[in-house]
């Protein structure tokens, strides 16, 4: 196939970016990449109209791209292959659509791509899994690829930094556009080649550290044993680093629930809730159960959120959070 007919559509986070990189190593460079920041999921509709070709969608929910997918399939001459670990809803059945979707807790898109294409890139897959906060999966892949503990730490650093780069809400929040990163990474065959690419990693690491320091200075707005809630301002550092910080905290303090409450310019809040990974004392409850007490709340057992919390419900949320998870 002519490379101009190959299109990669992918989420800009670590496992999306690295998943499409592994695919490029296996199939050859795409003629076009369509991507965005972490929150940009509905990407399939951004593919320019075309007569034929093969679209590879990675790490974006099929359910949230269903209309665009149906329209592309209806053309009859486009092939579409989907790699993902999110809930696909009810996918259409079509001879031109191939699905590689695995919702297991301990996998992510780059790991799936590596499995489908012969397991030849365990170190790239490990880098992605570290970035997606799946340390057990990542360490096993790193070992299978012959990495020492030191080399695994290098892979982890890069995975975390790439994932961090995809967060942010506004243009200018992220240091690199994921599409530019994908193009710069494309020539690297070995995962270690990227580990030494300081023109990418140096600026990312510096910004990461300075964002991290801002978070370390925050005081919780609600603190009980087992449950801490933090209110963060509507600033770039908080939009970029909030998710990375939550990932770090749940790994370091698995017995504790965490709420990160992001202030928005319009006066509302966006809340992310992490349930304890290990229950101390045996009480049961999930992040989802708390989130759904509020309109626009949803998510999963360990990680859930409230998209829009009105200002007048902030106190009610922090009280409920403390009661729900605190002791
Ligand atoms: Mn992802």
XYZ file of N, CA, C and O in Angstrom, residues 11 21 35 47 107 118 133 135-136 142 164 190 215 233 242 298:
64
model
N -4.868 9.304 20.199
C -4.800 10.204 21.344
C -3.344 10.626 21.557
O -2.419 9.838 21.344
N 3.512 4.862 17.162
C 4.924 4.736 16.793
C 5.278 3.274 16.499
O 5.942 2.969 15.497
N -4.131 13.939 15.459
C -4.047 13.744 16.908
C -4.380 15.047 17.625
O -4.798 16.027 16.996
N -10.553 13.545 10.076
C -9.858 12.957 8.920
C -10.428 13.587 7.648
O -11.640 13.570 7.440
N -3.845 -3.215 30.946
C -3.282 -3.037 29.618
C -3.537 -1.623 29.122
O -4.277 -0.860 29.740
N 3.213 -8.949 16.842
C 4.352 -9.847 16.994
C 5.250 -9.627 18.190
O 6.323 -10.230 18.265
N 0.574 4.833 33.833
C 0.467 4.492 35.257
C 0.114 3.016 35.481
O -0.708 2.689 36.320
N 2.547 0.390 36.363
C 3.941 0.003 36.623
C 4.199 -1.502 36.572
O 5.277 -1.912 36.134
N 3.226 -2.322 36.995
C 3.470 -3.774 36.991
C 3.586 -4.285 35.552
O 4.518 -5.023 35.204
N 9.464 -4.435 30.389
C 10.865 -3.996 30.383
C 11.788 -5.192 30.609
O 12.800 -5.357 29.908
N 2.572 13.402 30.472
C 2.390 14.741 31.049
C 2.199 15.787 29.952
O 1.351 16.676 30.063
N 14.842 2.305 18.299
C 14.994 1.773 19.654
C 14.435 2.758 20.673
O 14.668 3.965 20.552
N 2.674 22.166 42.959
C 1.729 21.250 43.609
C 2.158 20.914 45.031
O 1.329 20.783 45.925
N -5.771 26.184 41.283
C -6.223 27.360 40.530
C -6.315 27.082 39.030
O -5.768 26.092 38.537
N -1.979 18.184 37.047
C -2.975 17.604 37.959
C -3.077 16.090 37.873
O -3.065 15.386 38.888
N -19.336 10.918 36.894
C -19.274 9.606 36.245
C -17.861 9.063 36.310
O -16.960 9.707 36.853
